[in-house]
């Protein structure tokens, strides 16, 4: 079948990018305007490239509108942290920013970065400049570019893990846009008037859509490598990475009731030597740049190019950009996801401590003073914080003699350890959703604890509380918490209602399917209860919950006896 024709018109943001003078636009002028707390639509689109989204507090929007007042406009700011690695000084500087300009919290994302919420427009430039002063950046953490590069969080001190971290850092630096706009506007503090620098990789209009990259050790797929536009699986020989399996076309974003949009796992298209890693990555980015759909942003991701044009066509186009045809990919290795929480030996005489952070929110809430506890421990012991794709934090480089003191200090402020939470709670993810995300259709972070608690109760009734089951909760179908991979996906459908997905696998190698649509928030656990009963009675030995649901299939699961009042009235 010949490739499908592609549209020639372009979406509005393409014109904004083309006229932006290398992402400058009118950003400097609008940030200096103290008469309004928000920015224009064009500047909103360009600010994403610099690492910030304009938002508003949706909890207060109706009341403010009724009172004839402006919405509570604010900004989210995201930091670029390849492989999630921070120094003690960097973490403490970011923590300080949370009070100076944010809402008093830091949030670990599922892509190993930190987000700040509640930044006022008047503080935006100073906040981003302060991040830059730590030798980090917010540049290219959002927008139509290659975003934060993920890699395994485990700080194992061996040659393979060192190469994973080094490769993530190398790619992150190499893939930054060449424009000096970010430095001029946010560090120097003014528009330098330049008409725009040449972008040899991205071109004048950058990519059609965001581009996500992840690097995985086959024994550690905690990053969900196949959920990325470009997933790279290491070929390990002894103590070194000798090559990479190149997988393209992953991505979780979709739109409800739009069947032309869908989640997809990346497909292996080639194998390259480690020395050719950057060249291979740039070839895939150019493929996305040249053939991604610039007319319809809902179908602008690389995954649709793969499906629309076919694998043979994709391999030919990659060969043109790589300089030769990549080697045929080997069969994918068996992927696994180890538990990084708790105490682990690093291999150099030191230890790391993995702490669970529900929904990634580092805050002082009730009796748990997590943020207040982390500050002095990281400062006193010079620990290296590492952010995980599970939204948790690893405190690395703990000396053997300091383990007891570190643990006592944390527990004195109520910090929860891995053993204090059930396996379900330890592996659950949730995006921020309401009140800050403009795309959210339902709650996620704020219903995580009660929803997980209700599911735990249903599991306990069948003796399954100790099972390792992954639950991902999102407020909309765009998939920030990767809900379509893993055992259970709970996806915001409308206020107070969710689509329920099952049948993926814990290891992130199979997509789930939708079992129920528009399930009431209070009925999510009830909808899962019949599945848990069947799982307890009919599972195979060592069969995971997602594998069980996949084996039985949707029709068989829907035929199980269970509650009938799940959907909206």
Coordinates of C-alpha atoms in Angstrom, one line a residue:
X1 CA 0.0 0.0 0.0
X2 CA 1.5 3.4 -0.9
X3 CA 2.1 6.0 1.8
X4 CA -0.9 8.1 2.7
X5 CA -0.8 11.7 1.4
X6 CA -0.1 14.3 4.1
X7 CA -1.8 17.7 4.4
X8 CA 0.1 20.8 3.3
X9 CA -1.5 23.4 5.5
X10 CA 0.1 24.1 8.9
X11 CA -1.3 24.9 12.4
X12 CA -1.1 28.3 13.9
X13 CA 1.9 27.7 16.1
X14 CA 4.0 26.9 13.1
X15 CA 3.6 30.5 11.9
X16 CA 4.5 31.7 15.4
X17 CA 7.7 29.7 15.5
X18 CA 8.7 30.8 12.0
X19 CA 8.3 34.5 12.9
X20 CA 9.8 34.1 16.4
X21 CA 13.4 35.2 15.6
X22 CA 14.7 32.0 17.2
X23 CA 12.1 31.7 20.0
X24 CA 12.4 35.4 21.0
X25 CA 9.0 36.7 19.8
X26 CA 7.7 39.4 22.2
X27 CA 8.6 37.5 25.3
X28 CA 10.9 40.1 26.8
X29 CA 8.4 42.9 26.2
X30 CA 5.5 41.0 27.7
X31 CA 7.4 39.8 30.8
X32 CA 8.3 43.5 31.4
X33 CA 4.7 44.6 31.2
X34 CA 3.4 44.9 34.8
X35 CA -0.1 45.8 33.8
X36 CA -1.3 42.2 33.2
X37 CA -0.6 38.9 34.9
X38 CA -0.8 36.9 31.7
X39 CA 0.7 36.8 28.2
X40 CA -0.6 36.6 24.7
X41 CA -1.4 33.4 22.9
X42 CA 1.8 33.7 20.7
X43 CA 4.0 34.3 23.7
X44 CA 2.3 31.4 25.6
X45 CA 3.4 29.1 22.7
X46 CA 7.0 30.3 22.7
X47 CA 7.4 30.3 26.5
X48 CA 7.0 26.5 26.4
X49 CA 10.3 26.2 24.7
X50 CA 11.9 28.1 27.6
X51 CA 10.4 25.6 30.1
X52 CA 7.3 27.2 31.3
X53 CA 3.5 26.9 30.8
X54 CA 1.0 29.6 31.7
X55 CA -1.8 28.2 33.9
X56 CA -4.4 29.4 36.3
X57 CA -5.9 28.2 39.5
X58 CA -9.0 26.4 38.3
X59 CA -10.3 26.0 41.9
X60 CA -10.9 29.8 42.1
X61 CA -11.8 30.6 38.5
X62 CA -15.5 30.5 38.8
X63 CA -15.7 32.5 42.0
X64 CA -13.3 35.1 40.6
X65 CA -15.4 35.3 37.4
X66 CA -18.6 35.8 39.3
X67 CA -16.9 38.6 41.3
X68 CA -15.8 40.2 38.0
X69 CA -12.1 39.6 38.8
X70 CA -9.2 38.2 36.7
X71 CA -8.3 34.6 36.9
X72 CA -5.4 33.7 39.2
X73 CA -2.8 33.5 36.5
X74 CA 0.4 31.7 37.3
X75 CA 3.2 29.7 35.6
X76 CA 4.6 26.2 35.9
X77 CA 8.4 26.1 35.5
X78 CA 10.2 22.8 34.6
X79 CA 13.9 22.1 35.0
X80 CA 16.0 20.0 32.6
X81 CA 17.7 17.3 34.7
X82 CA 19.2 14.5 32.5
X83 CA 18.8 11.1 34.1
X84 CA 17.4 12.9 37.1
X85 CA 20.8 13.6 38.6
X86 CA 21.3 16.5 41.0
X87 CA 24.1 17.6 43.2
X88 CA 23.3 18.5 46.8
X89 CA 23.9 22.2 46.0
X90 CA 21.5 22.1 43.1
X91 CA 18.7 20.5 45.0
X92 CA 19.1 23.0 47.9
X93 CA 19.0 25.9 45.4
X94 CA 15.8 24.5 43.8
X95 CA 14.3 24.0 47.2
X96 CA 14.9 27.6 48.1
X97 CA 13.1 28.7 44.9
X98 CA 10.0 26.8 45.9
X99 CA 9.6 29.3 48.8
X100 CA 10.9 32.4 47.1
X101 CA 8.7 32.2 44.0
X102 CA 6.7 29.0 44.0
X103 CA 3.9 27.6 46.1
X104 CA 6.2 26.0 48.7
X105 CA 6.5 22.6 47.0
X106 CA 8.6 20.9 44.4
X107 CA 7.2 18.2 42.2
X108 CA 9.0 15.3 40.8
X109 CA 7.7 14.4 37.3
X110 CA 7.5 11.0 35.6
X111 CA 10.3 12.2 33.3
X112 CA 12.8 12.7 36.2
X113 CA 12.6 16.5 36.4
X114 CA 11.4 19.0 39.0
X115 CA 8.4 21.3 38.3
X116 CA 7.5 24.4 40.2
X117 CA 3.9 25.6 40.4
X118 CA 2.4 29.0 41.3
X119 CA 5.1 31.3 39.8
X120 CA 3.8 34.8 39.1
X121 CA 4.6 36.4 35.8
X122 CA 6.6 39.1 37.6
X123 CA 8.9 36.5 39.1
X124 CA 9.2 34.3 36.0
X125 CA 12.5 35.7 34.6
X126 CA 14.2 35.7 38.0
X127 CA 13.1 32.1 38.7
X128 CA 14.5 30.8 35.4
X129 CA 17.7 32.9 35.9
X130 CA 18.1 31.3 39.4
X131 CA 17.8 27.8 37.9
X132 CA 20.4 28.7 35.3
X133 CA 22.7 29.9 38.1
X134 CA 22.8 26.3 39.4
X135 CA 24.2 25.1 36.0
X136 CA 20.9 23.6 35.2
X137 CA 18.4 25.0 32.8
X138 CA 14.7 25.2 32.0
X139 CA 15.4 25.5 28.3
X140 CA 13.8 22.8 26.1
X141 CA 11.9 21.1 28.9
X142 CA 8.7 21.9 27.1
X143 CA 7.9 22.9 23.5
X144 CA 8.5 21.2 20.1
X145 CA 12.0 20.0 20.8
X146 CA 13.8 17.0 22.4
X147 CA 12.9 17.2 26.0
X148 CA 14.5 15.9 29.2
X149 CA 16.6 12.7 28.5
X150 CA 15.7 9.9 30.8
X151 CA 17.9 7.0 32.0
X152 CA 17.8 4.6 34.8
X153 CA 17.9 6.3 38.2
X154 CA 19.8 3.6 40.1
X155 CA 23.3 5.0 41.0
X156 CA 25.0 1.6 40.7
X157 CA 28.8 2.2 40.5
X158 CA 29.8 0.1 37.5
X159 CA 30.8 0.8 33.9
X160 CA 27.4 0.2 32.4
X161 CA 25.5 2.6 34.6
X162 CA 28.2 5.2 34.3
X163 CA 27.8 5.0 30.5
X164 CA 24.0 5.3 30.8
X165 CA 24.3 8.5 32.8
X166 CA 27.1 9.9 30.6
X167 CA 25.1 9.2 27.5
X168 CA 22.0 10.9 28.9
X169 CA 24.0 14.0 29.8
X170 CA 25.8 14.0 26.4
X171 CA 22.5 13.8 24.5
X172 CA 20.8 16.4 26.7
X173 CA 23.6 18.9 25.9
X174 CA 23.9 18.1 22.3
X175 CA 20.2 18.4 21.6
X176 CA 19.6 21.8 23.1
X177 CA 18.6 24.4 20.5
X178 CA 21.3 26.7 19.3
X179 CA 19.4 29.9 19.7
X180 CA 20.7 32.3 22.3
X181 CA 17.2 33.6 23.0
X182 CA 16.9 31.8 26.3
X183 CA 20.1 33.3 27.7
X184 CA 19.4 36.8 26.4
X185 CA 15.8 37.0 27.8
X186 CA 16.1 35.1 31.0
X187 CA 19.7 35.5 32.1
X188 CA 20.8 38.8 30.6
X189 CA 17.3 40.1 31.0
X190 CA 16.6 41.6 27.6
X191 CA 15.9 40.8 24.0
X192 CA 19.2 41.0 22.2
X193 CA 17.5 42.0 18.9
X194 CA 19.0 39.1 17.0
X195 CA 17.0 37.9 14.0
X196 CA 17.5 34.3 14.9
X197 CA 20.4 31.8 14.8
X198 CA 20.6 28.8 12.4
X199 CA 19.3 25.6 13.9
X200 CA 21.1 22.8 12.0
X201 CA 19.2 20.0 13.8
X202 CA 15.7 21.5 14.4
X203 CA 15.3 24.0 11.5
X204 CA 13.6 27.4 11.6
X205 CA 10.3 25.9 12.9
X206 CA 11.8 23.3 15.2
X207 CA 9.9 20.0 15.5
X208 CA 6.2 19.4 14.7
X209 CA 5.6 18.3 18.3
X210 CA 7.4 17.4 21.5
X211 CA 10.0 14.6 21.3
X212 CA 10.9 12.3 24.2
X213 CA 14.0 10.2 24.6
X214 CA 14.8 7.4 27.1
X215 CA 17.8 5.1 27.6
X216 CA 17.3 1.8 29.4
X217 CA 19.4 -1.0 30.7
X218 CA 17.5 -4.2 29.8
X219 CA 17.4 -5.2 33.5
X220 CA 15.9 -1.8 34.4
X221 CA 13.0 -0.5 32.4
X222 CA 11.8 1.8 35.1
X223 CA 11.7 4.6 32.5
X224 CA 9.2 2.8 30.3
X225 CA 11.6 3.0 27.4
X226 CA 9.0 1.9 24.8
X227 CA 6.7 4.8 25.7
X228 CA 9.2 7.3 24.2
X229 CA 9.4 8.8 20.7
X230 CA 12.9 7.3 20.7
X231 CA 13.7 4.5 23.1
X232 CA 17.2 3.2 23.3
X233 CA 17.9 -0.2 24.9
X234 CA 21.5 -0.8 25.8
X235 CA 23.4 -3.8 24.4
X236 CA 25.5 -4.8 27.4
X237 CA 28.8 -6.7 27.0
X238 CA 30.6 -7.2 30.3
X239 CA 31.1 -3.9 32.0
X240 CA 30.3 -1.7 29.0
X241 CA 27.5 -0.7 26.6
X242 CA 28.6 -1.8 23.1
X243 CA 25.5 -0.8 21.2
X244 CA 21.9 0.3 21.2
X245 CA 18.6 -1.1 19.9
X246 CA 16.8 1.9 18.3
X247 CA 13.1 1.9 18.9
X248 CA 10.9 4.6 17.5
X249 CA 7.3 5.8 17.6
X250 CA 6.3 5.4 21.2
X251 CA 3.9 7.9 22.9
X252 CA 0.9 7.9 25.2
X253 CA -1.0 11.0 24.2
X254 CA -4.4 10.6 22.7
X255 CA -7.8 12.3 22.6
X256 CA -11.1 10.8 23.8
X257 CA -13.4 9.9 20.9
X258 CA -10.8 10.5 18.3
X259 CA -9.8 7.1 17.0
X260 CA -7.1 8.6 14.7
X261 CA -5.2 9.3 18.0
X262 CA -4.0 6.5 20.2
X263 CA -1.2 5.4 22.5
X264 CA 1.6 3.4 21.0
X265 CA 4.7 1.5 22.0
X266 CA 7.9 2.1 20.1
X267 CA 9.0 -0.3 17.4
X268 CA 12.6 -1.5 17.0
X269 CA 14.0 -0.3 13.7
X270 CA 17.7 -0.8 14.0
X271 CA 20.8 -1.4 16.0
X272 CA 23.8 0.9 16.2
X273 CA 27.3 0.9 17.8
X274 CA 27.7 3.0 21.0
X275 CA 30.0 5.3 19.1
X276 CA 27.1 6.1 16.7
X277 CA 24.6 7.0 19.4
X278 CA 24.4 10.7 18.8
X279 CA 24.3 10.3 15.0
X280 CA 21.4 7.8 15.3
X281 CA 19.5 10.1 17.7
X282 CA 19.9 13.0 15.3
X283 CA 18.7 10.9 12.4
X284 CA 15.5 10.0 14.2
X285 CA 14.9 13.6 15.2
X286 CA 15.4 14.7 11.6
X287 CA 12.8 12.1 10.6
X288 CA 10.3 13.6 13.0
X289 CA 11.2 17.1 11.8
X290 CA 10.8 16.4 8.2
X291 CA 7.7 14.2 8.1
X292 CA 5.7 14.9 11.3
X293 CA 2.3 16.3 10.7
X294 CA 2.5 20.1 11.1
X295 CA -1.2 20.6 10.2
X296 CA -2.8 18.7 13.1
X297 CA -1.0 18.8 16.4
X298 CA -3.1 15.9 17.7
X299 CA -1.3 13.7 15.1
X300 CA 2.0 15.5 15.0
X301 CA 4.0 12.9 17.0
X302 CA 6.4 10.5 15.4
X303 CA 4.3 7.5 16.2
X304 CA 1.8 8.5 13.5
X305 CA 4.5 8.8 10.9
X306 CA 5.6 5.2 11.6
X307 CA 2.0 3.9 11.2
X308 CA 1.1 6.1 8.2
X309 CA 4.2 5.4 6.2
X310 CA 5.2 1.9 7.2
X311 CA 8.4 0.5 8.7
X312 CA 10.2 -0.1 5.3
X313 CA 9.7 3.5 4.4
X314 CA 10.9 4.7 7.8
X315 CA 14.0 2.6 7.6
X316 CA 14.8 4.0 4.2
X317 CA 14.4 7.6 5.4
X318 CA 16.5 6.9 8.5
X319 CA 19.2 5.5 6.3
X320 CA 19.3 8.8 4.3
X321 CA 19.7 10.8 7.6
X322 CA 22.0 8.4 9.3
X323 CA 24.3 7.9 6.3
X324 CA 23.7 4.2 5.9
X325 CA 21.1 1.6 6.8
X326 CA 21.2 0.7 10.5
X327 CA 21.8 -3.0 11.4
X328 CA 18.7 -5.0 11.7
X329 CA 17.6 -4.9 15.4
X330 CA 17.9 -8.1 17.4
X331 CA 15.0 -9.5 19.3
X332 CA 14.2 -7.3 22.3
X333 CA 15.7 -8.6 25.5
X334 CA 13.5 -9.4 28.4
X335 CA 12.8 -6.2 30.2
X336 CA 12.4 -5.9 34.0
X337 CA 11.7 -3.2 36.6
X338 CA 13.6 -3.5 39.8
X339 CA 12.6 -1.7 43.1
X340 CA 14.9 1.2 43.8
X341 CA 13.2 2.1 47.1
X342 CA 14.8 1.3 50.5
X343 CA 18.5 0.8 51.2
X344 CA 20.8 -0.4 48.4
X345 CA 24.6 -0.8 48.1
X346 CA 26.0 1.3 45.3
X347 CA 29.0 -0.9 44.7
X348 CA 31.6 1.6 45.9
X349 CA 31.2 1.2 49.7
X350 CA 28.4 3.7 49.9
X351 CA 24.6 3.4 49.9
X352 CA 21.5 5.0 48.4
X353 CA 18.2 5.3 50.1
X354 CA 15.1 5.3 48.0
X355 CA 12.2 7.2 49.5
X356 CA 8.6 7.1 48.2
X357 CA 7.1 10.5 47.3
X358 CA 3.4 10.2 46.6
X359 CA 2.6 11.9 43.3
X360 CA 6.1 13.3 43.4
X361 CA 5.0 16.2 45.6
X362 CA 7.9 17.2 47.9
X363 CA 5.9 19.1 50.5
X364 CA 5.2 19.4 54.3
X365 CA 1.8 17.9 54.7
X366 CA 0.3 17.1 58.0
X367 CA 2.6 14.9 60.1
X368 CA 4.9 14.2 57.1
X369 CA 7.4 17.0 56.8
X370 CA 9.2 15.6 53.7
X371 CA 10.5 18.8 52.4
X372 CA 11.7 20.0 55.8
X373 CA 13.4 16.6 56.4
X374 CA 15.2 16.4 53.0
X375 CA 16.9 19.8 53.3
X376 CA 19.1 19.2 56.4
X377 CA 19.9 15.6 55.5
X378 CA 21.0 16.5 52.0
X379 CA 23.0 19.5 53.2
X380 CA 24.6 17.8 56.3
X381 CA 25.7 14.6 54.6
X382 CA 26.4 16.0 51.1
X383 CA 24.0 13.6 49.5
X384 CA 23.3 13.4 45.7
X385 CA 19.5 13.4 45.0
X386 CA 18.3 11.4 42.0
X387 CA 14.8 11.7 40.7
X388 CA 13.1 8.6 39.5
X389 CA 10.5 7.9 36.7
X390 CA 8.2 6.7 39.5
X391 CA 8.2 10.2 41.0
X392 CA 10.4 9.1 44.0
X393 CA 13.7 10.4 45.2
X394 CA 16.9 8.4 45.8
X395 CA 19.5 9.9 48.2
X396 CA 22.8 8.6 46.9
X397 CA 26.3 8.5 48.3
X398 CA 25.4 7.8 51.9
X399 CA 28.4 6.6 53.9
X400 CA 28.0 3.4 55.8
X401 CA 28.6 5.2 59.1
X402 CA 25.9 7.7 58.3
X403 CA 23.0 5.4 57.5
X404 CA 21.6 5.4 61.0
X405 CA 21.8 9.1 61.4
X406 CA 20.2 9.7 58.0
X407 CA 17.3 7.4 58.8
X408 CA 16.7 8.8 62.3
X409 CA 16.7 12.4 60.9
X410 CA 14.1 11.6 58.3
X411 CA 11.9 9.6 60.6
X412 CA 11.9 12.4 63.2
X413 CA 9.8 14.4 60.8
X414 CA 7.4 11.7 59.8
X415 CA 9.0 10.8 56.5
X416 CA 7.6 7.5 55.1
X417 CA 9.9 4.7 54.0
X418 CA 9.2 2.0 51.5
X419 CA 8.2 -0.5 54.1
X420 CA 5.6 2.0 55.4
X421 CA 3.6 1.8 52.2
X422 CA 1.9 -1.1 50.4
X423 CA 3.3 -2.3 47.1
X424 CA 0.3 -0.7 45.3
X425 CA 1.0 2.7 46.9
X426 CA 4.7 2.3 46.2
X427 CA 4.2 1.8 42.4
X428 CA 1.3 4.2 41.9
X429 CA 1.8 7.3 39.6
X430 CA -0.4 10.4 39.3
X431 CA -0.1 13.5 37.2
X432 CA -0.9 17.0 38.8
X433 CA -4.2 17.5 37.0
X434 CA -6.5 20.0 38.8
X435 CA -6.2 22.7 39.8
X436 CA -3.3 23.8 37.7
X437 CA -3.3 21.8 34.5
X438 CA -5.5 23.4 31.8
X439 CA -6.0 20.0 30.1
X440 CA -7.3 18.1 33.1
X441 CA -10.9 16.7 32.8
X442 CA -10.8 15.1 36.3
X443 CA -8.7 14.9 39.4
X444 CA -5.5 12.8 39.6
X445 CA -3.0 13.9 42.3
X446 CA -5.6 14.9 44.7
X447 CA -7.6 11.7 44.5
X448 CA -4.5 9.4 44.4
X449 CA -4.5 8.6 48.1
X450 CA -8.2 7.8 48.6
X451 CA -8.4 6.0 45.3
X452 CA -5.3 3.8 46.1
X453 CA -6.7 3.2 49.6
X454 CA -10.0 1.9 48.1
X455 CA -8.2 -0.3 45.7
X456 CA -6.0 -1.6 48.5
X457 CA -9.1 -2.5 50.5
X458 CA -10.4 -4.5 47.5
X459 CA -7.1 -6.3 47.1
X460 CA -7.0 -7.1 50.8
X461 CA -10.4 -8.9 50.6
X462 CA -8.8 -11.4 48.2
X463 CA -5.4 -11.7 49.9
X464 CA -3.7 -9.7 47.2
X465 CA -2.4 -6.7 49.1
X466 CA 1.2 -7.8 48.7
X467 CA 1.0 -8.2 44.9
X468 CA 3.2 -5.9 42.8
X469 CA 0.6 -4.0 40.7
X470 CA 1.2 -0.7 38.9
X471 CA -1.6 1.9 38.9
X472 CA -1.3 5.1 36.8
X473 CA -3.8 7.9 37.3
X474 CA -4.2 10.8 34.9
X475 CA -6.6 13.7 34.7
X476 CA -6.9 13.6 31.0
X477 CA -6.0 11.2 28.1
X478 CA -2.6 12.8 27.3
X479 CA -0.8 10.2 29.3
X480 CA 1.7 12.1 31.5
X481 CA 1.7 9.3 34.0
X482 CA 1.9 6.6 31.3
X483 CA -1.5 5.1 32.0
X484 CA -1.7 2.9 28.9
X485 CA 1.3 0.8 30.0
X486 CA 1.4 -1.0 33.3
X487 CA -1.3 -3.0 35.0
X488 CA -4.1 -0.5 35.6
X489 CA -4.7 2.9 33.9
X490 CA -7.2 5.3 35.3
X491 CA -7.8 8.1 32.8
X492 CA -9.8 11.3 33.4
X493 CA -12.9 11.2 31.2
X494 CA -15.1 14.0 32.6
X495 CA -15.4 15.6 36.0
X496 CA -15.6 12.8 38.6
X497 CA -15.4 10.0 36.0
X498 CA -12.6 7.9 34.6
X499 CA -11.9 5.4 31.8
X500 CA -10.5 2.2 33.2
X501 CA -7.7 0.4 31.3
X502 CA -6.2 -3.0 32.1
X503 CA -4.2 -5.7 30.4
X504 CA -0.8 -4.0 30.0
X505 CA 2.1 -5.5 31.9
X506 CA 4.2 -4.3 34.8
X507 CA 7.4 -4.3 32.7
X508 CA 6.0 -1.8 30.2
X509 CA 6.1 -4.0 27.1
X510 CA 2.4 -4.2 26.3
X511 CA -0.4 -1.6 26.0
X512 CA -3.6 -2.0 28.0
X513 CA -7.1 -1.9 26.7
X514 CA -10.1 0.1 27.9
X515 CA -12.4 -2.1 30.1
X516 CA -14.9 0.5 31.3
X517 CA -15.7 4.1 30.2
X518 CA -16.9 6.9 32.4
X519 CA -16.6 5.1 35.7
X520 CA -17.6 7.2 38.7
X521 CA -14.6 8.1 40.9
X522 CA -16.1 6.4 43.9
X523 CA -16.8 3.2 41.9
X524 CA -13.3 2.6 40.5
X525 CA -12.4 0.1 43.2
X526 CA -15.7 -1.6 42.8
X527 CA -15.1 -1.9 39.0
X528 CA -11.8 -3.6 39.7
X529 CA -13.1 -5.9 42.6
X530 CA -14.5 -8.6 40.3
X531 CA -11.1 -8.7 38.4
X532 CA -9.3 -9.2 41.7
X533 CA -11.6 -12.0 42.7
X534 CA -11.0 -13.8 39.4
X535 CA -7.3 -13.1 39.6
X536 CA -7.0 -14.7 43.1
X537 CA -8.9 -17.8 41.9
X538 CA -7.7 -18.3 38.3
X539 CA -4.2 -16.9 38.0
X540 CA -1.3 -19.0 36.8
X541 CA 1.7 -19.4 39.0
X542 CA 3.7 -16.1 39.1
X543 CA 1.3 -14.4 36.7
X544 CA 1.0 -10.7 37.0
X545 CA -2.3 -8.9 37.2
X546 CA -1.9 -7.2 33.9
X547 CA -0.8 -10.5 32.3
X548 CA -3.9 -12.2 33.7
X549 CA -6.2 -9.5 32.3
X550 CA -4.5 -9.8 28.9
X551 CA -4.9 -13.5 28.9
X552 CA -8.6 -13.5 29.7
X553 CA -9.4 -10.5 27.5
X554 CA -12.0 -7.8 27.6
X555 CA -15.1 -9.8 26.9
X556 CA -14.3 -12.4 29.6
X557 CA -13.6 -9.7 32.2
X558 CA -16.8 -7.9 31.4
X559 CA -18.7 -11.1 31.8
X560 CA -17.5 -11.5 35.4
X561 CA -20.2 -10.9 38.1
X562 CA -19.8 -7.4 39.6
X563 CA -21.4 -4.0 40.2
X564 CA -23.8 -2.6 37.6
X565 CA -23.9 1.0 38.5
X566 CA -20.4 2.2 37.4
X567 CA -21.1 4.9 34.8
X568 CA -22.6 8.3 34.9
X569 CA -26.3 8.4 35.6

